[in-house]
PDB file of C-alpha atoms in Angstrom:
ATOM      1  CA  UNK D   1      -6.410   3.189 -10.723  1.00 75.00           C
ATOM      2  CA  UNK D   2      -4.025   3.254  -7.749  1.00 85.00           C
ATOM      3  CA  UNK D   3      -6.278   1.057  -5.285  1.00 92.00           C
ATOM      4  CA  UNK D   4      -8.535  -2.247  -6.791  1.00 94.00           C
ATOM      5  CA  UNK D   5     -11.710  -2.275  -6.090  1.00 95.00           C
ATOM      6  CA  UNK D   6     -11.748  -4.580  -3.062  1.00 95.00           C
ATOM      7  CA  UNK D   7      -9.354  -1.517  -1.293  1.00 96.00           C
ATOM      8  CA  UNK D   8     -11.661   0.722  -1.972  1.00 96.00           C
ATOM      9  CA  UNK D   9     -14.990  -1.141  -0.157  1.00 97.00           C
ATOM     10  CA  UNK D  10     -12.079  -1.792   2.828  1.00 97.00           C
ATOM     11  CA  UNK D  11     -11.571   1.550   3.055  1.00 97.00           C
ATOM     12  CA  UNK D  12     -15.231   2.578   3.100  1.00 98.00           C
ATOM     13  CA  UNK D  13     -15.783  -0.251   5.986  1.00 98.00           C
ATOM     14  CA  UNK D  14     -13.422   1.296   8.162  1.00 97.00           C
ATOM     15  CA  UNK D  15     -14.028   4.769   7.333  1.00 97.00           C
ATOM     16  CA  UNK D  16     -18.198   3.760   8.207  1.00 97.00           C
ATOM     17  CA  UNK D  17     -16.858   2.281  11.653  1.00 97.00           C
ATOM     18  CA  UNK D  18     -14.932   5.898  12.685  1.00 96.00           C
ATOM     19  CA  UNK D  19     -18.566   7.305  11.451  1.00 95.00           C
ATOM     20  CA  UNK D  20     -20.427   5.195  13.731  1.00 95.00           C
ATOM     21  CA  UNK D  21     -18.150   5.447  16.623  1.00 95.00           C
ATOM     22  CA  UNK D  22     -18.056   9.193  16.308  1.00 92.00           C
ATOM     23  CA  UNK D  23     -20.867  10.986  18.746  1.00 90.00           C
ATOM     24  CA  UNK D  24     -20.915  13.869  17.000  1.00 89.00           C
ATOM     25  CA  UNK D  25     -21.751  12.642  13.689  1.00 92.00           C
ATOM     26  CA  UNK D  26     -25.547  11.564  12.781  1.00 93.00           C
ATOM     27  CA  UNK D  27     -26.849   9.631   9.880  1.00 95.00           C
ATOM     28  CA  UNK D  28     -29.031  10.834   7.704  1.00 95.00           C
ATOM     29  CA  UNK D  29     -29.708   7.969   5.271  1.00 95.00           C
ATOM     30  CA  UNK D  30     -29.363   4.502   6.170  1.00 95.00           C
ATOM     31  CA  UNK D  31     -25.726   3.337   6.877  1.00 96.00           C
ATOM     32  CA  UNK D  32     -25.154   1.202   3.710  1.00 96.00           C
ATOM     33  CA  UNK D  33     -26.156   3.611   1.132  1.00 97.00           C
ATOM     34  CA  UNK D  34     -23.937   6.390   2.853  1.00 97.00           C
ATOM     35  CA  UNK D  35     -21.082   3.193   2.828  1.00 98.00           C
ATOM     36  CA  UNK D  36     -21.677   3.073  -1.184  1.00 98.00           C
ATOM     37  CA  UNK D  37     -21.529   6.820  -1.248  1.00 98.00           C
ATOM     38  CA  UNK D  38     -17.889   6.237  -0.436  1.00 98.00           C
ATOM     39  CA  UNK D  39     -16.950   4.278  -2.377  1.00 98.00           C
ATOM     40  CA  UNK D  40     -18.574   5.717  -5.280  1.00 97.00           C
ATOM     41  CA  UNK D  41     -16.614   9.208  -3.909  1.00 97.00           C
ATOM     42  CA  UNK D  42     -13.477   7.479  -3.952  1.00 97.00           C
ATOM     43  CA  UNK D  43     -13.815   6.012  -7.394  1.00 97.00           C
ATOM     44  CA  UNK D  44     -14.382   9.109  -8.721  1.00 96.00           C
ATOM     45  CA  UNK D  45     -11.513  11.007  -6.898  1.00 95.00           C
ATOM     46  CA  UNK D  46      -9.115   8.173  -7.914  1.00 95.00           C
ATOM     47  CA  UNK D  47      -9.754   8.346 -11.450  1.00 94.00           C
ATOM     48  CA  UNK D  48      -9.080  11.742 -11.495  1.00 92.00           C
ATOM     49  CA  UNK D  49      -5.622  10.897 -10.292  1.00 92.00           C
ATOM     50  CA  UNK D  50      -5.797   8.352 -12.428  1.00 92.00           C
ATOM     51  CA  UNK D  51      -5.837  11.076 -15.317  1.00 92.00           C
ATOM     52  CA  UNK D  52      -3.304  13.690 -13.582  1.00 91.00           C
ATOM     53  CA  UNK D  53      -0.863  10.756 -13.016  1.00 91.00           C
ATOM     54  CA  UNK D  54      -1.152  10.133 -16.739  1.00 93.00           C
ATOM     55  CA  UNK D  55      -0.754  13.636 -17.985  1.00 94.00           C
ATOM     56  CA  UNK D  56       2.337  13.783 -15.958  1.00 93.00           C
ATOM     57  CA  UNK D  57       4.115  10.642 -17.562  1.00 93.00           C
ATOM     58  CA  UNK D  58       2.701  12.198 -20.986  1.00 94.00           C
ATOM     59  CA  UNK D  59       4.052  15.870 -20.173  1.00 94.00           C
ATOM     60  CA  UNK D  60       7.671  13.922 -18.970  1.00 94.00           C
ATOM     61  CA  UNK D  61       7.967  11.931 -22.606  1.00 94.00           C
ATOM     62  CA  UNK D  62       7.223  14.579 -24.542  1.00 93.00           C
ATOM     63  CA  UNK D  63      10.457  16.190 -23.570  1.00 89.00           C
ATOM     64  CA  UNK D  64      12.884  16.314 -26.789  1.00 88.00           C
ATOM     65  CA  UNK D  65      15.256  14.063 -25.074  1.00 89.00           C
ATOM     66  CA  UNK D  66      13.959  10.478 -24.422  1.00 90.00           C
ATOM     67  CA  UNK D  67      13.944  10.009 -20.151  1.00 91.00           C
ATOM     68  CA  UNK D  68      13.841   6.864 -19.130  1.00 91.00           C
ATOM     69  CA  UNK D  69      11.447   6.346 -16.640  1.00 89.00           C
ATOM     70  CA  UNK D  70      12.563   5.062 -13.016  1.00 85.00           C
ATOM     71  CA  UNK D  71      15.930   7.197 -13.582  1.00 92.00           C
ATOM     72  CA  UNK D  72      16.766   9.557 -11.166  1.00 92.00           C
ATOM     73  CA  UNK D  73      15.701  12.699 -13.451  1.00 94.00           C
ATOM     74  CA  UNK D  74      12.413  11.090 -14.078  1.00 93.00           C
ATOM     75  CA  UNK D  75      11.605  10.519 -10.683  1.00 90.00           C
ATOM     76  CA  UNK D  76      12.638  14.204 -10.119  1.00 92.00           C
ATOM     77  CA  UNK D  77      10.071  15.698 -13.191  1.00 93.00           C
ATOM     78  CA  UNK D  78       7.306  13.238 -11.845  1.00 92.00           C
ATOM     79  CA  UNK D  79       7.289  14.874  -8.517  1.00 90.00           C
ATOM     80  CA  UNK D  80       7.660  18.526  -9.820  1.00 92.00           C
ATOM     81  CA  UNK D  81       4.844  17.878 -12.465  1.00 93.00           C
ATOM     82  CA  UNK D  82       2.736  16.222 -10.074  1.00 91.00           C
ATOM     83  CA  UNK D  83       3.175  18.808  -7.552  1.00 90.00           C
ATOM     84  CA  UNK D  84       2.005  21.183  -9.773  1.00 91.00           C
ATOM     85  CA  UNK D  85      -1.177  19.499 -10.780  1.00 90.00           C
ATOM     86  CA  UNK D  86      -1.591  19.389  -6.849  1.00 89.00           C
ATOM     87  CA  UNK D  87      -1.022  22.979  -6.973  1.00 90.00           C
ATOM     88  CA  UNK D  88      -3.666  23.736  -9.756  1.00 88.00           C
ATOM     89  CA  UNK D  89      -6.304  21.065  -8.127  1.00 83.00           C
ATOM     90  CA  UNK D  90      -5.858  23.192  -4.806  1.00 83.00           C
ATOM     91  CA  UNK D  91      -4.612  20.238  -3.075  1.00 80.00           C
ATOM     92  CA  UNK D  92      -1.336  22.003  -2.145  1.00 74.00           C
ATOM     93  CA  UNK D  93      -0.160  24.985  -1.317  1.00 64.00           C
ATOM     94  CA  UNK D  94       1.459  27.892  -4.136  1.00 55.00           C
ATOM     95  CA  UNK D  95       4.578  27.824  -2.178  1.00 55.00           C
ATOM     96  CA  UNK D  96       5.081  24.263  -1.113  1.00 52.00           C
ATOM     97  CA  UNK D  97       7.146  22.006  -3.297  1.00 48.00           C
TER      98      UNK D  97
ATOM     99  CA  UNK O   1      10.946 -36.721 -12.368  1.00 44.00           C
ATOM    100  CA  UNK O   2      11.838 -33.356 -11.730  1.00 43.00           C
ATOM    101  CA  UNK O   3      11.898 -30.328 -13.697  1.00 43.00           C
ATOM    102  CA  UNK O   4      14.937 -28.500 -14.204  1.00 44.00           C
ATOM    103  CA  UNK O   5      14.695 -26.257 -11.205  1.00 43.00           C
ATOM    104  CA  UNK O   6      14.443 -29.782  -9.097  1.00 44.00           C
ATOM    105  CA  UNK O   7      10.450 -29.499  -8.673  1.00 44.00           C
ATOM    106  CA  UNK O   8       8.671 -32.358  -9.001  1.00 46.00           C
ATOM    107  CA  UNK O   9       7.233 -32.672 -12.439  1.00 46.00           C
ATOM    108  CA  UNK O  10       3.439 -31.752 -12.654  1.00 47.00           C
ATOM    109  CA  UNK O  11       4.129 -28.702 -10.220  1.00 46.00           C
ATOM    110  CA  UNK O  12       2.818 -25.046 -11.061  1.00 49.00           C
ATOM    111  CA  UNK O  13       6.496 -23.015 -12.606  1.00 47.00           C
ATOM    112  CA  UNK O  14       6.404 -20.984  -9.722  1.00 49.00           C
ATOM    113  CA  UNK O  15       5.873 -23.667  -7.218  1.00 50.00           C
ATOM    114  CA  UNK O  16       8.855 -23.636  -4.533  1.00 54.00           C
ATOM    115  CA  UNK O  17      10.418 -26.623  -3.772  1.00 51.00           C
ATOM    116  CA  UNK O  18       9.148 -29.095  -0.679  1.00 54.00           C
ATOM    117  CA  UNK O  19      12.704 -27.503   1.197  1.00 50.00           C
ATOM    118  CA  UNK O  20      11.477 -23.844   0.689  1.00 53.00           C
ATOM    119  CA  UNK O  21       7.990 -24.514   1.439  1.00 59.00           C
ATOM    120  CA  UNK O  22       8.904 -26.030   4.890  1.00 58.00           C
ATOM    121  CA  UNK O  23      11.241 -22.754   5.218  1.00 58.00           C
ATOM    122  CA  UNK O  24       8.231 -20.147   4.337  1.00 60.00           C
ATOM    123  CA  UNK O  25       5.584 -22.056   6.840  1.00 60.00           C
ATOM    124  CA  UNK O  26       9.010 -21.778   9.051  1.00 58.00           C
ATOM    125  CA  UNK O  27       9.034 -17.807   8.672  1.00 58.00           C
ATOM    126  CA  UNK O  28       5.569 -17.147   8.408  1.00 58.00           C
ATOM    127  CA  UNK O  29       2.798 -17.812  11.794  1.00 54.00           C
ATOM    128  CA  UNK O  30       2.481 -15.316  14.694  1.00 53.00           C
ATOM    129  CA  UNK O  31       5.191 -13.919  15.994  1.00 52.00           C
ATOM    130  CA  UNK O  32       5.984 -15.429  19.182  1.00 48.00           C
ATOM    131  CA  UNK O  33       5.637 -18.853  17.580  1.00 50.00           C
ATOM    132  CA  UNK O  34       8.483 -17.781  15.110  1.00 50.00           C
ATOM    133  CA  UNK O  35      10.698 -16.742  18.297  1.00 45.00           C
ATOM    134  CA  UNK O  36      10.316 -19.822  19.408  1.00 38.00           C
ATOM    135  CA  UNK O  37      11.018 -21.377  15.957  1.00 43.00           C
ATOM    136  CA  UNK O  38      13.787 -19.125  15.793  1.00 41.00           C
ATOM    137  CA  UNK O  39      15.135 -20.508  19.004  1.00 36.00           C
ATOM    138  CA  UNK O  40      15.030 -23.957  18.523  1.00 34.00           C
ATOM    139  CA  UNK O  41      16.748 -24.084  15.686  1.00 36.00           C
ATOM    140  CA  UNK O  42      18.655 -21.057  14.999  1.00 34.00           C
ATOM    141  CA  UNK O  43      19.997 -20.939  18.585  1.00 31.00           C
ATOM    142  CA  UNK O  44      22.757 -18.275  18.790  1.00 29.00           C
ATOM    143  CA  UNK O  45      22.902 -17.317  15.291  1.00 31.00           C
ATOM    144  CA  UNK O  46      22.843 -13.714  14.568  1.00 27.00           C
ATOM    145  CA  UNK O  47      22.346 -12.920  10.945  1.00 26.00           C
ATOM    146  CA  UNK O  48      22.901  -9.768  10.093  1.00 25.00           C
ATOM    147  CA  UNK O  49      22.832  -9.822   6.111  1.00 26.00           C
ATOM    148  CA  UNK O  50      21.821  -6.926   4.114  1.00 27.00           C
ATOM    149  CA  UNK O  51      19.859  -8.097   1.054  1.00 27.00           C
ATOM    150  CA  UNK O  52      19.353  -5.991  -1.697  1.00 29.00           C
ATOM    151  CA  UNK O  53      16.303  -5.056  -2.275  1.00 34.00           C
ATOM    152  CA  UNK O  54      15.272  -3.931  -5.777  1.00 35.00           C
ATOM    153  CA  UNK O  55      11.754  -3.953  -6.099  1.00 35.00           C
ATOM    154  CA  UNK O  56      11.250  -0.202  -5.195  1.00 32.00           C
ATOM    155  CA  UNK O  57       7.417   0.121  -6.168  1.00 33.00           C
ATOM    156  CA  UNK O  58       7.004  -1.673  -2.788  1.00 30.00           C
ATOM    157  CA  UNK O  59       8.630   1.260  -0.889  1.00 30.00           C
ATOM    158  CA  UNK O  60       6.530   3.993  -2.576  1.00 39.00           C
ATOM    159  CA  UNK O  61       3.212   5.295  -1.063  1.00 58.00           C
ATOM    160  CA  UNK O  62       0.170   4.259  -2.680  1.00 71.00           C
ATOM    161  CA  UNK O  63      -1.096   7.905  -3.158  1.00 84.00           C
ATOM    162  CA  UNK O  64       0.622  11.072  -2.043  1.00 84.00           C
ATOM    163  CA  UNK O  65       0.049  12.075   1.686  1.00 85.00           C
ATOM    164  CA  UNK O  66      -1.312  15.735  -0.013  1.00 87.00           C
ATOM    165  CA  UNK O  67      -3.910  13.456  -2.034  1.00 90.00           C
ATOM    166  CA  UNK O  68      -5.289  11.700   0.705  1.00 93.00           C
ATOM    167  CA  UNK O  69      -5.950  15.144   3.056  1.00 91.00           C
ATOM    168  CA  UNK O  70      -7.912  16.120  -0.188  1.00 92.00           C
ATOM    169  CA  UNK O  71      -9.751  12.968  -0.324  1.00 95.00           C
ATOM    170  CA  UNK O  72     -10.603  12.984   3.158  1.00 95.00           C
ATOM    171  CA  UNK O  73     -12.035  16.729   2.492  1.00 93.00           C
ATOM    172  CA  UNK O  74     -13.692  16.239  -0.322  1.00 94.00           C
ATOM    173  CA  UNK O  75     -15.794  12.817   0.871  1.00 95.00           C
ATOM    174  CA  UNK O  76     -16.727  14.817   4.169  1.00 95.00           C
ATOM    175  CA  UNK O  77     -17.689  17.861   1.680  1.00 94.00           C
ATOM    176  CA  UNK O  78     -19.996  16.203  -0.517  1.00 95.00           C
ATOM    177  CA  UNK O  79     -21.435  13.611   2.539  1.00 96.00           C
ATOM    178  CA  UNK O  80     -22.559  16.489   4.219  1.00 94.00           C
ATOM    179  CA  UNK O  81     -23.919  18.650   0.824  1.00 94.00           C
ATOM    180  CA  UNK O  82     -25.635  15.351   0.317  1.00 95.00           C
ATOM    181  CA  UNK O  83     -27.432  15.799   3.960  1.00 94.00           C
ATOM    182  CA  UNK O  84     -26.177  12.292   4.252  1.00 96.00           C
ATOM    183  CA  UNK O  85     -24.959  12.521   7.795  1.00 95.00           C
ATOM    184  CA  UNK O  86     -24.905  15.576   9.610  1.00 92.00           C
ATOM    185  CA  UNK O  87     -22.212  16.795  12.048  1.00 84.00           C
ATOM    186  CA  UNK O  88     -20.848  20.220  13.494  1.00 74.00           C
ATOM    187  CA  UNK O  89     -17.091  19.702  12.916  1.00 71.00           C
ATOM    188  CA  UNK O  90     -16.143  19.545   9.212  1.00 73.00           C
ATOM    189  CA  UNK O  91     -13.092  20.063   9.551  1.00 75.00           C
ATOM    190  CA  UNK O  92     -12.399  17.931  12.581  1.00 88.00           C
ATOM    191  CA  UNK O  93     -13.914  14.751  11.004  1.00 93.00           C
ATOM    192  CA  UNK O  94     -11.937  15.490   7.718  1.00 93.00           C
ATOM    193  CA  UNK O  95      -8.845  14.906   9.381  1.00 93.00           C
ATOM    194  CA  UNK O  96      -9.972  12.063  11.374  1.00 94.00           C
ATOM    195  CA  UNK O  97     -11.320  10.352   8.141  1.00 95.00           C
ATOM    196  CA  UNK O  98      -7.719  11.130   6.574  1.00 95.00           C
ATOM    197  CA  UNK O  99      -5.889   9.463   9.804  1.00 95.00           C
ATOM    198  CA  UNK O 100      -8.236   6.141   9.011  1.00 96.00           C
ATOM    199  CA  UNK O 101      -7.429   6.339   5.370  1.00 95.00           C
ATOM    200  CA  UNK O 102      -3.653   6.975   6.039  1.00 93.00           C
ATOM    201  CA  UNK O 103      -3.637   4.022   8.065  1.00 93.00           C
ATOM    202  CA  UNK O 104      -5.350   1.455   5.652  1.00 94.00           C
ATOM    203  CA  UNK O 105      -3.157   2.845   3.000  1.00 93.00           C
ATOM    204  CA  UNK O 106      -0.213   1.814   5.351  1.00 91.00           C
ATOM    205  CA  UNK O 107      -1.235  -1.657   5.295  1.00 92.00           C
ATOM    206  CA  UNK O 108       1.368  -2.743   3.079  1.00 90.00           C
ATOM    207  CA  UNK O 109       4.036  -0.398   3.852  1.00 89.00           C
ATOM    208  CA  UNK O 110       3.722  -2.439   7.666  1.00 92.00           C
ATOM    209  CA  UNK O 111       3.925  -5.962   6.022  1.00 93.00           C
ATOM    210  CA  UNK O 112       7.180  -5.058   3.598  1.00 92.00           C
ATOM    211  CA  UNK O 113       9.065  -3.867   6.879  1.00 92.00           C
ATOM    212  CA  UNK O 114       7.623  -7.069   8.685  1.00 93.00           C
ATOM    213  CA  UNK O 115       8.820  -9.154   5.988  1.00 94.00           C
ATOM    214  CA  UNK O 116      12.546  -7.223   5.914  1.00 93.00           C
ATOM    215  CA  UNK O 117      12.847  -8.135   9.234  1.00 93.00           C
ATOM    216  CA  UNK O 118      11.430 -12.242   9.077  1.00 91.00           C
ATOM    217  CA  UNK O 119      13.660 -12.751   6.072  1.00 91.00           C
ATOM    218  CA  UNK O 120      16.643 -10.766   7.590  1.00 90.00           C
ATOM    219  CA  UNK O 121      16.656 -13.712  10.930  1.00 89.00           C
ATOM    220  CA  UNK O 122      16.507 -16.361   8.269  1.00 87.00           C
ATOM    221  CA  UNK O 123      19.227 -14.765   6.159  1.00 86.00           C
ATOM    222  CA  UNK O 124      21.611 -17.693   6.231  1.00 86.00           C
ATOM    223  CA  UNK O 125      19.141 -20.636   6.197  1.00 85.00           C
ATOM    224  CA  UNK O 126      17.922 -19.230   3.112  1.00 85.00           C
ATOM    225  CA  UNK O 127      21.265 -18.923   1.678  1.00 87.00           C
ATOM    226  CA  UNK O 128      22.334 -22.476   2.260  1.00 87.00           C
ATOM    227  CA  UNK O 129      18.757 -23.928   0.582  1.00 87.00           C
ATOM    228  CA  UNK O 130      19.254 -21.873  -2.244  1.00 88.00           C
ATOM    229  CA  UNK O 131      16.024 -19.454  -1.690  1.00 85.00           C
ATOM    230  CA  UNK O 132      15.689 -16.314  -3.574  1.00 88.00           C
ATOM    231  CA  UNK O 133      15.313 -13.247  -1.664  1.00 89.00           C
ATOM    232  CA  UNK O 134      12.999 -12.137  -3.976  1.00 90.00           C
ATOM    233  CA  UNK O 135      10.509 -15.228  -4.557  1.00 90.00           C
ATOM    234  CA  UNK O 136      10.792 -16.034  -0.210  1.00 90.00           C
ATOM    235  CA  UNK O 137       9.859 -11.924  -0.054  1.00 92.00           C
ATOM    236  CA  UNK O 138       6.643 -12.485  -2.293  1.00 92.00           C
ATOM    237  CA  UNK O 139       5.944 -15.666  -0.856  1.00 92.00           C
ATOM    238  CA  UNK O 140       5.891 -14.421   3.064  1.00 92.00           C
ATOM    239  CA  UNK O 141       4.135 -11.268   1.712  1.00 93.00           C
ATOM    240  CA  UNK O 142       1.354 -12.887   0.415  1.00 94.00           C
ATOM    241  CA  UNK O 143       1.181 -15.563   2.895  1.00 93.00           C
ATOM    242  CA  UNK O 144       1.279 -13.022   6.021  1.00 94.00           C
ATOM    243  CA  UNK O 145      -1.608 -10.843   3.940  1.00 93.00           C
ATOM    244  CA  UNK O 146      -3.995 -14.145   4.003  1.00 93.00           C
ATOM    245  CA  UNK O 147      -3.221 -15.070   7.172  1.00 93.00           C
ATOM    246  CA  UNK O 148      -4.316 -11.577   7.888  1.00 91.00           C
ATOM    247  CA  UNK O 149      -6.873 -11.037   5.831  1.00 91.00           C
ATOM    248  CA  UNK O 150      -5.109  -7.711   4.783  1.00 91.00           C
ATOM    249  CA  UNK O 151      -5.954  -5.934   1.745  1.00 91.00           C
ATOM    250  CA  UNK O 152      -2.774  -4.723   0.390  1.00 89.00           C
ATOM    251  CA  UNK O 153      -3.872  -2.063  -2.702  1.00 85.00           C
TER     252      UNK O 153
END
C-alpha cells in the first residue's frame, strides 16, 4: 500500500478534527468508532489501488518488447493505463486524459 | 581506529562523521535560528549550486489528485449510509475532507522543497567537508520530520 499504517490513523485524526469543527455535521456514533471507520475506509480504498497499480505494471510487462520501468515510455503507459482504470472505476471522466 | 570512510570504529555504516553531524544539527533547527547560523558564519556567501537530484520517487505524489477526490467521496458516502454522522451537504464536506487529505498527503512534498532550499545555502560548506548531497538530503529529511513530528507516507 501507498500510505503505512501510521499515515493512515494521521489522516483519520485530522480528517475527525474538520468533522468536529464543522457545524453542520452531527455525530451519530461516538467519535472514536466513526475515527476507526476511517481508517478502516481508507484501508480498503487503498488496497484497491493497491491492486489497479499492480495490474497496470502487469498490463505494461506483458508488452512483447521488454520496457524498462522508470524510462520515459514506461512512465508514459503507466499514466495512460492508470488513467483508464480511473476511467472504468468512475473516478475520472471518459474524456479526460 | 577508524574505518575506511574515517568513522570511528564501532560506529553504525551509515553513521556520518563527527564533521557532518555538526553540519546537519548546523542545517537543521527552526528557521530563524538557521538565519542566524547562516549569518554568523556564512556571512556574504551566496551559494547558488544546482545539485542534481536523482531520487525522483520523492517528487511524485503519493496518490493521484483524481484518487484522493474519490476517496474523499466515497468515505463521506459510506459515513453517512452508515448513519454515522449526519449532515445536509454531501457534497460540500466531500471536498472539504479531500482539501484535509490533500494537505496531509503534501506533508512530504513541503519538507523535500524545505530541504532543497537548507542544503542549497550550505552548498559549498558541504562541498569542502566532503558531504554527500544525497546522505545530508536523507539526513535533514528525517531529522526535520522528528523534529516535527511529521508523518511522511
Amino acid at each position: 500500500m501507498r500510505l503505512t499504517r501510521e499515515k493512515i490513523v494521521r489522516i483519520s485524526h485530522r480528517i475527525m478534527d474538520h468533522l468536529v469543527a464543522s457545524e453542520d455535521i452531527e455525530f451519530v456514533e461516538d467519535r472514536d468508532t466513526i475515527r476507526k471507520e476511517i481508517v478502516q475506509i481508507l484501508s480498503t480504498l487503498l488496497k484497491e489501488e493497491e491492486v489497479m497499480d499492480s495490474e497496470v505494471r502487469k498490463k505494461i510487462s506483458s508488452q512483447k518488447r521488454e520496457i524498462p520501468e522508470g524510462s520515459e515510455e514506461w512512465e508514459l503507459l503507466y499514466r495512460k493505463y492508470y488513467f483508464d482504470q480511473l476511467r472504468r472505476l468512475g473516478v475520472v471522466e471518459q474524456h479526460r486524459h | 581506529m577508524s574505518d575506511l570512510n574515517g568513522r570511528p570504529s564501532g560506529c553504525k555504516p551509515d553513521a556520518l562523521t563527527a564533521e557532518l553531524t555538526a553540519l546537519l544539527k548546523h542545517l537543521t533547527g527552526n528557521a530563524q535560528e538557521r538565519q542566524i547560523r547562516a549569518e554568523l558564519h556564512f556571512p556574504c556567501r551566496a551559494v547558488k549550486l544546482a545539485f542534481r537530484h536523482n531520487d525522483e520517487t520523492e517528487i511524485l505524489m503519493l496518490l493521484h489528485r483524481d484518487y484522493v477526490g474519490y476517496l474523499a467521496r466515497e468515505m463521506v458516502k459510506r459515513l453517512l449510509a452508515a448513519e454515522m454522522i449526519e449532515g445536509p451537504a454531501a457534497n460540500g464536506l466531500s471536498e472539504r475532507v479531500r482539501q484535509v487529505m490533500a494537505d496531509e498527503l503534501a506533508v512530504e512534498d513541503r519538507i523535500n522543497d524545505e530541504v532543497r532550499q537548507i542544503l542549497v545555502q550550505y552548498g559549498d560548506e558541504m562541498r569542502r567537508t566532503g558531504a554527500s548531497y544525497q546522505e545530508m538530503y536523507k539526513k535533514v529529511k528525517g531529522q526535520l520530520a522528528r523534529e516535527r513530528k511529521l508523518i511522511l507516507r
